[in-house]
Amino acid sequence: MLKGKTALVTGSTSGIGLGIARALARQGADLVLNGFGDAAEIDRIRAGLEAEFGVKVSYEGADLMQPAQIDAMFASIGKRGSAIDILVNNAGIQHVAPVQDFPPERWDAVIALNLSAAFHASRCALPAMQKRNWGRIINVASAHGLVASAEKAAYVAAKHGIIGLTKVVALENARTGITCNAICPGWVLTPLVQKQIDARAAAQGISADEARVSLLGEKQPSLEFVTPEQIGDLAVFLCSDSAQQVRGAAWTIDGGWTAQ
Ligand code: NAD
């Protein structure tokens, strides 16, 4: 279904981004991976995706907190003769603290990666999409793009912000073949969440298993984690022709979190 398309998935060396990259590759899309990690491990992931799905997979190590590196990444992709048809703005970080204790530099970092990077990547990707009159921009927001939790000021602000950005990009391109939508996952068991489980276990003197159950119990009525594979399949749907009129949506996949 996506043969001949090229997808850039930011933060795809791990977690949800890797799940989305795998799902798009399964549909035949060539991939540009991005994210941090051990160089040998990233190359193993890159080569593994090529072998498993028979697609071309390259890697760009841009630090998306640096807007100049985002421009340079798109220039490098262009130099290789590729253009991005599908942009998945997924890279993100978390920091947990009450507002009065929130380190200003962590606020800046969370906003830079979870919100501003999606603006800069969209700004760089749109001209080539507009030229071809086809494109998909998928922003990985969160249940925290729709509702808040204590101690997550920067994350909640960034995720609410990215849903606003999604709507603007969708409207500006509404009469074209370019759609822009957000996916709003609930808890997914990735390294980002494992850190919060470990912190909860340490703070409450409970085991990691107990912390996992209490984390889910607070927010996610299904009491089950969402999986990166499920989010990948939703991204594939948003790339399909059937989703051509899905524009500016904030699509939940959260075990019922935001239904409460
Ligand atoms: P993760 O920590 O597993 O992956 C984050 C990815 O971002 C990694 O590939 C990492 O290398 C990359 N990254 C970090 N800093 C970067 C930078 N400066 N430049 C480029 N890449 C960078 O996290 P995840 O849980 O897979 O989260 C992915 C997205 O999903 C995030 O936007 C997150 O907010 C969102 N999300 C996660 C959950 C969850 O429960 N895990 C829920 C809702 C939304």
PDB file of C-alpha atoms and ligand atoms in Angstrom:
ATOM      1  CA  MET A   1       0.000   0.000   0.000  1.00  0.00           C
ATOM      2  CA  LEU A   2       2.878   2.428   0.682  1.00  0.00           C
ATOM      3  CA  LYS A   3       5.326   1.173  -1.952  1.00  0.00           C
ATOM      4  CA  GLY A   4       7.173   4.096  -3.530  1.00  0.00           C
ATOM      5  CA  LYS A   5       6.598   6.332  -0.478  1.00  0.00           C
ATOM      6  CA  THR A   6       9.307   7.437   1.934  1.00  0.00           C
ATOM      7  CA  ALA A   7       8.537   7.898   5.619  1.00  0.00           C
ATOM      8  CA  LEU A   8      10.614   9.809   8.155  1.00  0.00           C
ATOM      9  CA  VAL A   9       9.787   8.680  11.677  1.00  0.00           C
ATOM     10  CA  THR A  10      11.474  10.774  14.360  1.00  0.00           C
ATOM     11  CA  GLY A  11      12.570   8.997  17.516  1.00  0.00           C
ATOM     12  CA  SER A  12      12.329   5.627  15.780  1.00  0.00           C
ATOM     13  CA  THR A  13      15.295   3.934  17.447  1.00  0.00           C
ATOM     14  CA  SER A  14      12.999   2.844  20.292  1.00  0.00           C
ATOM     15  CA  GLY A  15       9.453   2.388  21.559  1.00  0.00           C
ATOM     16  CA  ILE A  16       6.468   3.785  19.695  1.00  0.00           C
ATOM     17  CA  GLY A  17       8.533   5.296  16.862  1.00  0.00           C
ATOM     18  CA  LEU A  18      10.078   1.933  16.074  1.00  0.00           C
ATOM     19  CA  GLY A  19       6.618   0.324  16.165  1.00  0.00           C
ATOM     20  CA  ILE A  20       5.319   2.883  13.669  1.00  0.00           C
ATOM     21  CA  ALA A  21       8.406   2.492  11.448  1.00  0.00           C
ATOM     22  CA  ARG A  22       7.922  -1.297  11.367  1.00  0.00           C
ATOM     23  CA  ALA A  23       4.239  -0.973  10.468  1.00  0.00           C
ATOM     24  CA  LEU A  24       4.970   1.480   7.618  1.00  0.00           C
ATOM     25  CA  ALA A  25       7.812  -0.719   6.302  1.00  0.00           C
ATOM     26  CA  ARG A  26       5.457  -3.726   6.359  1.00  0.00           C
ATOM     27  CA  GLN A  27       3.287  -1.743   3.906  1.00  0.00           C
ATOM     28  CA  GLY A  28       6.301  -1.186   1.636  1.00  0.00           C
ATOM     29  CA  ALA A  29       7.379   2.334   2.641  1.00  0.00           C
ATOM     30  CA  ASP A  30      11.069   3.179   2.544  1.00  0.00           C
ATOM     31  CA  LEU A  31      12.195   4.600   5.871  1.00  0.00           C
ATOM     32  CA  VAL A  32      14.373   7.298   7.310  1.00  0.00           C
ATOM     33  CA  LEU A  33      15.027   6.469  10.944  1.00  0.00           C
ATOM     34  CA  ASN A  34      16.021   9.073  13.515  1.00  0.00           C
ATOM     35  CA  GLY A  35      16.809   9.006  17.219  1.00  0.00           C
ATOM     36  CA  PHE A  36      19.604   8.403  19.673  1.00  0.00           C
ATOM     37  CA  GLY A  37      21.295   5.198  20.750  1.00  0.00           C
ATOM     38  CA  ASP A  38      24.302   2.970  20.288  1.00  0.00           C
ATOM     39  CA  ALA A  39      25.513   3.240  16.660  1.00  0.00           C
ATOM     40  CA  ALA A  40      25.956  -0.529  16.198  1.00  0.00           C
ATOM     41  CA  GLU A  41      22.496  -1.241  17.646  1.00  0.00           C
ATOM     42  CA  ILE A  42      20.888   1.390  15.384  1.00  0.00           C
ATOM     43  CA  ASP A  43      22.604  -0.122  12.352  1.00  0.00           C
ATOM     44  CA  ARG A  44      21.369  -3.561  13.420  1.00  0.00           C
ATOM     45  CA  ILE A  45      17.790  -2.184  13.551  1.00  0.00           C
ATOM     46  CA  ARG A  46      18.268  -0.457  10.176  1.00  0.00           C
ATOM     47  CA  ALA A  47      19.624  -3.550   8.426  1.00  0.00           C
ATOM     48  CA  GLY A  48      17.024  -5.775  10.129  1.00  0.00           C
ATOM     49  CA  LEU A  49      14.145  -3.660   8.770  1.00  0.00           C
ATOM     50  CA  GLU A  50      15.645  -3.747   5.261  1.00  0.00           C
ATOM     51  CA  ALA A  51      16.015  -7.530   5.379  1.00  0.00           C
ATOM     52  CA  GLU A  52      12.589  -8.203   6.922  1.00  0.00           C
ATOM     53  CA  PHE A  53      10.511  -5.919   4.708  1.00  0.00           C
ATOM     54  CA  GLY A  54      12.615  -5.473   1.523  1.00  0.00           C
ATOM     55  CA  VAL A  55      12.568  -1.666   1.791  1.00  0.00           C
ATOM     56  CA  LYS A  56      15.346   0.952   1.844  1.00  0.00           C
ATOM     57  CA  VAL A  57      16.150   2.197   5.324  1.00  0.00           C
ATOM     58  CA  SER A  58      18.523   5.067   6.093  1.00  0.00           C
ATOM     59  CA  TYR A  59      19.328   6.811   9.362  1.00  0.00           C
ATOM     60  CA  GLU A  60      19.676  10.477  10.316  1.00  0.00           C
ATOM     61  CA  GLY A  61      21.098  11.172  13.775  1.00  0.00           C
ATOM     62  CA  ALA A  62      19.827  14.764  14.066  1.00  0.00           C
ATOM     63  CA  ASP A  63      19.242  16.127  17.566  1.00  0.00           C
ATOM     64  CA  LEU A  64      15.752  17.495  17.047  1.00  0.00           C
ATOM     65  CA  MET A  65      16.107  19.947  19.920  1.00  0.00           C
ATOM     66  CA  GLN A  66      18.361  21.902  17.528  1.00  0.00           C
ATOM     67  CA  PRO A  67      16.280  23.458  14.715  1.00  0.00           C
ATOM     68  CA  ALA A  68      19.400  23.841  12.522  1.00  0.00           C
ATOM     69  CA  GLN A  69      19.911  20.063  12.691  1.00  0.00           C
ATOM     70  CA  ILE A  70      16.326  19.528  11.488  1.00  0.00           C
ATOM     71  CA  ASP A  71      16.968  21.720   8.440  1.00  0.00           C
ATOM     72  CA  ALA A  72      20.270  19.888   7.867  1.00  0.00           C
ATOM     73  CA  MET A  73      18.506  16.499   8.097  1.00  0.00           C
ATOM     74  CA  PHE A  74      16.032  17.468   5.366  1.00  0.00           C
ATOM     75  CA  ALA A  75      18.882  18.868   3.244  1.00  0.00           C
ATOM     76  CA  SER A  76      20.736  15.565   3.638  1.00  0.00           C
ATOM     77  CA  ILE A  77      17.622  13.548   2.670  1.00  0.00           C
ATOM     78  CA  GLY A  78      17.150  15.830  -0.370  1.00  0.00           C
ATOM     79  CA  LYS A  79      20.784  15.402  -1.410  1.00  0.00           C
ATOM     80  CA  ARG A  80      20.224  11.641  -1.554  1.00  0.00           C
ATOM     81  CA  GLY A  81      17.407  12.307  -4.041  1.00  0.00           C
ATOM     82  CA  SER A  82      14.600  11.410  -1.615  1.00  0.00           C
ATOM     83  CA  ALA A  83      11.641  13.470  -0.494  1.00  0.00           C
ATOM     84  CA  ILE A  84       9.513  12.734   2.535  1.00  0.00           C
ATOM     85  CA  ASP A  85       5.947  11.628   1.760  1.00  0.00           C
ATOM     86  CA  ILE A  86       5.065  10.616   5.318  1.00  0.00           C
ATOM     87  CA  LEU A  87       6.366  12.537   8.315  1.00  0.00           C
ATOM     88  CA  VAL A  88       5.782  11.063  11.758  1.00  0.00           C
ATOM     89  CA  ASN A  89       6.706  13.515  14.510  1.00  0.00           C
ATOM     90  CA  ASN A  90       7.193  11.090  17.350  1.00  0.00           C
ATOM     91  CA  ALA A  91      10.391  11.888  19.294  1.00  0.00           C
ATOM     92  CA  GLY A  92       9.572  12.993  22.808  1.00  0.00           C
ATOM     93  CA  ILE A  93      10.798  13.168  26.388  1.00  0.00           C
ATOM     94  CA  GLN A  94       9.187  13.577  29.776  1.00  0.00           C
ATOM     95  CA  HIS A  95      10.077  15.386  32.977  1.00  0.00           C
ATOM     96  CA  VAL A  96       8.033  15.065  36.153  1.00  0.00           C
ATOM     97  CA  ALA A  97       8.019  17.804  38.842  1.00  0.00           C
ATOM     98  CA  PRO A  98       5.583  20.324  40.325  1.00  0.00           C
ATOM     99  CA  VAL A  99       5.645  23.717  38.597  1.00  0.00           C
ATOM    100  CA  GLN A 100       7.475  25.533  41.410  1.00  0.00           C
ATOM    101  CA  ASP A 101      10.289  22.946  41.263  1.00  0.00           C
ATOM    102  CA  PHE A 102      10.302  22.406  37.478  1.00  0.00           C
ATOM    103  CA  PRO A 103      13.822  23.165  36.220  1.00  0.00           C
ATOM    104  CA  PRO A 104      13.447  25.863  33.518  1.00  0.00           C
ATOM    105  CA  GLU A 105      15.985  24.078  31.296  1.00  0.00           C
ATOM    106  CA  ARG A 106      13.851  20.884  31.402  1.00  0.00           C
ATOM    107  CA  TRP A 107      10.788  22.966  30.435  1.00  0.00           C
ATOM    108  CA  ASP A 108      12.725  24.345  27.458  1.00  0.00           C
ATOM    109  CA  ALA A 109      13.952  20.881  26.456  1.00  0.00           C
ATOM    110  CA  VAL A 110      10.495  19.254  26.600  1.00  0.00           C
ATOM    111  CA  ILE A 111       8.914  22.096  24.599  1.00  0.00           C
ATOM    112  CA  ALA A 112      11.798  22.056  22.086  1.00  0.00           C
ATOM    113  CA  LEU A 113      11.506  18.338  21.353  1.00  0.00           C
ATOM    114  CA  ASN A 114       7.832  17.522  21.961  1.00  0.00           C
ATOM    115  CA  LEU A 115       6.426  20.622  20.257  1.00  0.00           C
ATOM    116  CA  SER A 116       8.869  22.870  18.376  1.00  0.00           C
ATOM    117  CA  ALA A 117      10.598  19.971  16.572  1.00  0.00           C
ATOM    118  CA  ALA A 118       7.251  18.978  15.031  1.00  0.00           C
ATOM    119  CA  PHE A 119       6.792  22.541  13.751  1.00  0.00           C
ATOM    120  CA  HIS A 120      10.297  22.652  12.265  1.00  0.00           C
ATOM    121  CA  ALA A 121      10.030  19.211  10.647  1.00  0.00           C
ATOM    122  CA  SER A 122       6.582  20.046   9.215  1.00  0.00           C
ATOM    123  CA  ARG A 123       7.940  23.376   7.909  1.00  0.00           C
ATOM    124  CA  CYS A 124      10.740  21.479   6.137  1.00  0.00           C
ATOM    125  CA  ALA A 125       8.566  18.625   4.826  1.00  0.00           C
ATOM    126  CA  LEU A 126       5.549  20.536   3.503  1.00  0.00           C
ATOM    127  CA  PRO A 127       6.989  22.202   0.350  1.00  0.00           C
ATOM    128  CA  ALA A 128       7.879  18.862  -1.283  1.00  0.00           C
ATOM    129  CA  MET A 129       4.519  17.356  -0.238  1.00  0.00           C
ATOM    130  CA  GLN A 130       2.687  20.371  -1.684  1.00  0.00           C
ATOM    131  CA  LYS A 131       4.607  20.007  -4.955  1.00  0.00           C
ATOM    132  CA  ARG A 132       3.443  16.379  -5.263  1.00  0.00           C
ATOM    133  CA  ASN A 133      -0.010  17.111  -3.794  1.00  0.00           C
ATOM    134  CA  TRP A 134       0.245  14.126  -1.461  1.00  0.00           C
ATOM    135  CA  GLY A 135       1.474  13.814   2.071  1.00  0.00           C
ATOM    136  CA  ARG A 136       0.776  12.524   5.534  1.00  0.00           C
ATOM    137  CA  ILE A 137       1.900  14.248   8.711  1.00  0.00           C
ATOM    138  CA  ILE A 138       1.198  12.274  11.859  1.00  0.00           C
ATOM    139  CA  ASN A 139       1.993  13.859  15.201  1.00  0.00           C
ATOM    140  CA  VAL A 140       2.345  11.517  18.155  1.00  0.00           C
ATOM    141  CA  ALA A 141       0.627  13.516  20.891  1.00  0.00           C
ATOM    142  CA  SER A 142      -0.760  11.760  23.978  1.00  0.00           C
ATOM    143  CA  ALA A 143      -3.805  11.446  26.194  1.00  0.00           C
ATOM    144  CA  HIS A 144      -1.956  14.344  27.837  1.00  0.00           C
ATOM    145  CA  GLY A 145      -2.752  16.374  24.712  1.00  0.00           C
ATOM    146  CA  LEU A 146      -6.416  16.248  25.770  1.00  0.00           C
ATOM    147  CA  VAL A 147      -6.362  16.070  29.564  1.00  0.00           C
ATOM    148  CA  ALA A 148      -3.776  16.912  32.218  1.00  0.00           C
ATOM    149  CA  SER A 149      -1.977  15.204  35.069  1.00  0.00           C
ATOM    150  CA  ALA A 150      -0.169  16.863  37.962  1.00  0.00           C
ATOM    151  CA  GLU A 151       3.600  17.349  37.743  1.00  0.00           C
ATOM    152  CA  LYS A 152       3.755  17.206  33.938  1.00  0.00           C
ATOM    153  CA  ALA A 153       3.480  20.915  33.080  1.00  0.00           C
ATOM    154  CA  ALA A 154       5.875  20.957  30.136  1.00  0.00           C
ATOM    155  CA  TYR A 155       4.693  17.648  28.673  1.00  0.00           C
ATOM    156  CA  VAL A 156       0.991  18.521  28.950  1.00  0.00           C
ATOM    157  CA  ALA A 157       1.597  22.007  27.511  1.00  0.00           C
ATOM    158  CA  ALA A 158       3.618  20.587  24.609  1.00  0.00           C
ATOM    159  CA  LYS A 159       1.092  17.835  23.869  1.00  0.00           C
ATOM    160  CA  HIS A 160      -1.883  20.237  23.980  1.00  0.00           C
ATOM    161  CA  GLY A 161       0.186  22.500  21.724  1.00  0.00           C
ATOM    162  CA  ILE A 162       0.941  19.821  19.169  1.00  0.00           C
ATOM    163  CA  ILE A 163      -2.784  19.109  18.791  1.00  0.00           C
ATOM    164  CA  GLY A 164      -3.256  22.812  17.975  1.00  0.00           C
ATOM    165  CA  LEU A 165      -0.405  22.657  15.468  1.00  0.00           C
ATOM    166  CA  THR A 166      -1.999  19.544  13.932  1.00  0.00           C
ATOM    167  CA  LYS A 167      -5.271  21.405  13.334  1.00  0.00           C
ATOM    168  CA  VAL A 168      -3.532  24.399  11.739  1.00  0.00           C
ATOM    169  CA  VAL A 169      -1.464  22.242   9.361  1.00  0.00           C
ATOM    170  CA  ALA A 170      -4.607  20.257   8.484  1.00  0.00           C
ATOM    171  CA  LEU A 171      -6.569  23.445   7.696  1.00  0.00           C
ATOM    172  CA  GLU A 172      -3.794  25.085   5.695  1.00  0.00           C
ATOM    173  CA  ASN A 173      -3.655  21.992   3.471  1.00  0.00           C
ATOM    174  CA  ALA A 174      -7.341  21.063   3.534  1.00  0.00           C
ATOM    175  CA  ARG A 175      -7.800  21.390  -0.226  1.00  0.00           C
ATOM    176  CA  THR A 176      -4.780  19.267  -1.024  1.00  0.00           C
ATOM    177  CA  GLY A 177      -3.850  15.609  -0.793  1.00  0.00           C
ATOM    178  CA  ILE A 178      -1.930  16.333   2.397  1.00  0.00           C
ATOM    179  CA  THR A 179      -3.500  15.383   5.723  1.00  0.00           C
ATOM    180  CA  CYS A 180      -2.252  16.076   9.221  1.00  0.00           C
ATOM    181  CA  ASN A 181      -3.533  14.217  12.275  1.00  0.00           C
ATOM    182  CA  ALA A 182      -2.478  13.476  15.831  1.00  0.00           C
ATOM    183  CA  ILE A 183      -2.455  10.135  17.608  1.00  0.00           C
ATOM    184  CA  CYS A 184      -3.139  10.309  21.356  1.00  0.00           C
ATOM    185  CA  PRO A 185      -1.911   7.154  23.099  1.00  0.00           C
ATOM    186  CA  GLY A 186      -2.481   6.239  26.710  1.00  0.00           C
ATOM    187  CA  TRP A 187       0.206   4.293  28.584  1.00  0.00           C
ATOM    188  CA  VAL A 188       2.538   2.286  26.342  1.00  0.00           C
ATOM    189  CA  LEU A 189       5.256   0.231  28.031  1.00  0.00           C
ATOM    190  CA  THR A 190       8.363   1.877  26.527  1.00  0.00           C
ATOM    191  CA  PRO A 191      11.612   3.144  28.113  1.00  0.00           C
ATOM    192  CA  LEU A 192       9.900   6.550  28.629  1.00  0.00           C
ATOM    193  CA  VAL A 193       7.233   4.933  30.821  1.00  0.00           C
ATOM    194  CA  GLN A 194       9.547   2.369  32.434  1.00  0.00           C
ATOM    195  CA  LYS A 195      11.445   5.313  33.970  1.00  0.00           C
ATOM    196  CA  GLN A 196       8.191   6.557  35.541  1.00  0.00           C
ATOM    197  CA  ILE A 197       7.371   3.052  36.828  1.00  0.00           C
ATOM    198  CA  ASP A 198      10.840   2.753  38.398  1.00  0.00           C
ATOM    199  CA  ALA A 199      10.494   6.214  40.005  1.00  0.00           C
ATOM    200  CA  ARG A 200       7.065   5.288  41.383  1.00  0.00           C
ATOM    201  CA  ALA A 201       8.392   1.986  42.780  1.00  0.00           C
ATOM    202  CA  ALA A 202      11.290   3.780  44.487  1.00  0.00           C
ATOM    203  CA  ALA A 203       9.097   6.602  45.882  1.00  0.00           C
ATOM    204  CA  GLN A 204       6.422   4.260  47.262  1.00  0.00           C
ATOM    205  CA  GLY A 205       8.709   1.397  48.320  1.00  0.00           C
ATOM    206  CA  ILE A 206       6.818  -1.090  46.106  1.00  0.00           C
ATOM    207  CA  SER A 207       7.939  -3.563  43.435  1.00  0.00           C
ATOM    208  CA  ALA A 208       8.124  -2.631  39.737  1.00  0.00           C
ATOM    209  CA  ASP A 209       5.156  -4.971  39.093  1.00  0.00           C
ATOM    210  CA  GLU A 210       3.054  -3.241  41.759  1.00  0.00           C
ATOM    211  CA  ALA A 211       4.079   0.153  40.384  1.00  0.00           C
ATOM    212  CA  ARG A 212       3.017  -0.904  36.868  1.00  0.00           C
ATOM    213  CA  VAL A 213      -0.428  -1.994  38.107  1.00  0.00           C
ATOM    214  CA  SER A 214      -0.908   1.204  40.133  1.00  0.00           C
ATOM    215  CA  LEU A 215       0.176   3.370  37.173  1.00  0.00           C
ATOM    216  CA  LEU A 216      -2.404   1.735  34.889  1.00  0.00           C
ATOM    217  CA  GLY A 217      -5.093   1.705  37.588  1.00  0.00           C
ATOM    218  CA  GLU A 218      -4.914   5.474  38.047  1.00  0.00           C
ATOM    219  CA  LYS A 219      -5.662   6.393  34.420  1.00  0.00           C
ATOM    220  CA  GLN A 220      -6.265   3.536  31.999  1.00  0.00           C
ATOM    221  CA  PRO A 221      -9.617   1.737  32.531  1.00  0.00           C
ATOM    222  CA  SER A 222      -8.660  -1.236  30.338  1.00  0.00           C
ATOM    223  CA  LEU A 223      -5.775  -1.925  32.776  1.00  0.00           C
ATOM    224  CA  GLU A 224      -3.762  -2.947  29.718  1.00  0.00           C
ATOM    225  CA  PHE A 225      -0.928  -1.132  28.004  1.00  0.00           C
ATOM    226  CA  VAL A 226      -1.402   0.094  24.442  1.00  0.00           C
ATOM    227  CA  THR A 227       1.252  -1.536  22.214  1.00  0.00           C
ATOM    228  CA  PRO A 228       3.580   0.117  19.676  1.00  0.00           C
ATOM    229  CA  GLU A 229       2.171  -2.361  17.113  1.00  0.00           C
ATOM    230  CA  GLN A 230      -1.379  -1.090  17.665  1.00  0.00           C
ATOM    231  CA  ILE A 231      -0.188   2.496  17.236  1.00  0.00           C
ATOM    232  CA  GLY A 232       1.714   1.458  14.089  1.00  0.00           C
ATOM    233  CA  ASP A 233      -1.485   0.010  12.625  1.00  0.00           C
ATOM    234  CA  LEU A 234      -3.351   3.251  13.375  1.00  0.00           C
ATOM    235  CA  ALA A 235      -0.599   5.210  11.601  1.00  0.00           C
ATOM    236  CA  VAL A 236      -0.951   2.897   8.574  1.00  0.00           C
ATOM    237  CA  PHE A 237      -4.689   3.618   8.497  1.00  0.00           C
ATOM    238  CA  LEU A 238      -4.028   7.374   8.637  1.00  0.00           C
ATOM    239  CA  CYS A 239      -1.722   6.934   5.612  1.00  0.00           C
ATOM    240  CA  SER A 240      -4.355   5.055   3.619  1.00  0.00           C
ATOM    241  CA  ASP A 241      -6.738   6.425   0.970  1.00  0.00           C
ATOM    242  CA  SER A 242      -9.623   5.607   3.326  1.00  0.00           C
ATOM    243  CA  ALA A 243      -8.287   8.261   5.708  1.00  0.00           C
ATOM    244  CA  GLN A 244      -8.125  10.993   3.051  1.00  0.00           C
ATOM    245  CA  GLN A 245     -10.880  12.965   4.824  1.00  0.00           C
ATOM    246  CA  VAL A 246      -9.533  12.409   8.324  1.00  0.00           C
ATOM    247  CA  ARG A 247      -8.036  15.868   8.840  1.00  0.00           C
ATOM    248  CA  GLY A 248      -6.978  17.652  11.997  1.00  0.00           C
ATOM    249  CA  ALA A 249      -8.108  14.801  14.239  1.00  0.00           C
ATOM    250  CA  ALA A 250      -6.737  13.970  17.669  1.00  0.00           C
ATOM    251  CA  TRP A 251      -7.308  10.219  17.563  1.00  0.00           C
ATOM    252  CA  THR A 252      -7.260   8.477  20.944  1.00  0.00           C
ATOM    253  CA  ILE A 253      -5.864   4.998  21.489  1.00  0.00           C
ATOM    254  CA  ASP A 254      -5.801   5.023  25.267  1.00  0.00           C
ATOM    255  CA  GLY A 255      -7.682   2.093  26.823  1.00  0.00           C
ATOM    256  CA  GLY A 256     -10.494   4.484  27.751  1.00  0.00           C
ATOM    257  CA  TRP A 257      -8.324   7.061  29.598  1.00  0.00           C
ATOM    258  CA  THR A 258      -9.981  10.150  28.097  1.00  0.00           C
ATOM    259  CA  ALA A 259     -13.494   8.661  28.069  1.00  0.00           C
ATOM    260  CA  GLN A 260     -13.718   9.182  31.838  1.00  0.00           C
TER     261      GLN A 260
HETATM  262  P1  NAD B   1      11.096   6.309  23.979  1.00  0.00           P
HETATM  263  O1  NAD B   1      11.908   6.949  25.060  1.00  0.00           O
HETATM  264  O2  NAD B   1      11.024   4.821  23.889  1.00  0.00           O
HETATM  265  O3  NAD B   1      11.561   6.847  22.553  1.00  0.00           O
HETATM  266  C1  NAD B   1      11.868   8.178  22.335  1.00  0.00           C
HETATM  267  C2  NAD B   1      12.632   8.294  21.037  1.00  0.00           C
HETATM  268  O4  NAD B   1      12.978   9.666  20.851  1.00  0.00           O
HETATM  269  C3  NAD B   1      13.940   7.512  21.029  1.00  0.00           C
HETATM  270  O5  NAD B   1      14.158   6.986  19.740  1.00  0.00           O
HETATM  271  C4  NAD B   1      14.973   8.573  21.353  1.00  0.00           C
HETATM  272  O6  NAD B   1      16.277   8.264  20.892  1.00  0.00           O
HETATM  273  C5  NAD B   1      14.388   9.749  20.597  1.00  0.00           C
HETATM  274  N1  NAD B   1      14.904  11.033  21.042  1.00  0.00           N
HETATM  275  C6  NAD B   1      15.056  11.493  22.311  1.00  0.00           C
HETATM  276  N2  NAD B   1      15.593  12.727  22.285  1.00  0.00           N
HETATM  277  C7  NAD B   1      15.787  13.042  20.982  1.00  0.00           C
HETATM  278  C8  NAD B   1      16.321  14.177  20.308  1.00  0.00           C
HETATM  279  N3  NAD B   1      16.747  15.261  20.994  1.00  0.00           N
HETATM  280  N4  NAD B   1      16.381  14.165  18.966  1.00  0.00           N
HETATM  281  C9  NAD B   1      15.956  13.084  18.267  1.00  0.00           C
HETATM  282  N5  NAD B   1      15.446  11.982  18.840  1.00  0.00           N
HETATM  283  C10 NAD B   1      15.362  11.973  20.191  1.00  0.00           C
HETATM  284  O7  NAD B   1       9.645   6.959  24.137  1.00  0.00           O
HETATM  285  P2  NAD B   1       8.198   6.507  23.616  1.00  0.00           P
HETATM  286  O8  NAD B   1       7.408   6.144  24.800  1.00  0.00           O
HETATM  287  O9  NAD B   1       8.295   5.567  22.464  1.00  0.00           O
HETATM  288  O10 NAD B   1       7.653   7.924  23.137  1.00  0.00           O
HETATM  289  C11 NAD B   1       7.499   8.276  21.781  1.00  0.00           C
HETATM  290  C12 NAD B   1       6.436   9.356  21.686  1.00  0.00           C
HETATM  291  O11 NAD B   1       5.194   8.856  22.166  1.00  0.00           O
HETATM  292  C13 NAD B   1       6.749  10.595  22.531  1.00  0.00           C
HETATM  293  O12 NAD B   1       6.379  11.755  21.824  1.00  0.00           O
HETATM  294  C14 NAD B   1       5.865  10.404  23.742  1.00  0.00           C
HETATM  295  O13 NAD B   1       5.539  11.613  24.359  1.00  0.00           O
HETATM  296  C15 NAD B   1       4.660   9.745  23.112  1.00  0.00           C
HETATM  297  N6  NAD B   1       3.797   9.012  24.040  1.00  0.00           N
HETATM  298  C16 NAD B   1       4.293   7.979  24.765  1.00  0.00           C
HETATM  299  C17 NAD B   1       3.427   7.309  25.626  1.00  0.00           C
HETATM  300  C18 NAD B   1       3.876   6.149  26.454  1.00  0.00           C
HETATM  301  O14 NAD B   1       3.094   5.709  27.314  1.00  0.00           O
HETATM  302  N7  NAD B   1       5.064   5.591  26.229  1.00  0.00           N
HETATM  303  C19 NAD B   1       2.086   7.702  25.734  1.00  0.00           C
HETATM  304  C20 NAD B   1       1.634   8.752  24.963  1.00  0.00           C
HETATM  305  C21 NAD B   1       2.496   9.407  24.114  1.00  0.00           C
END
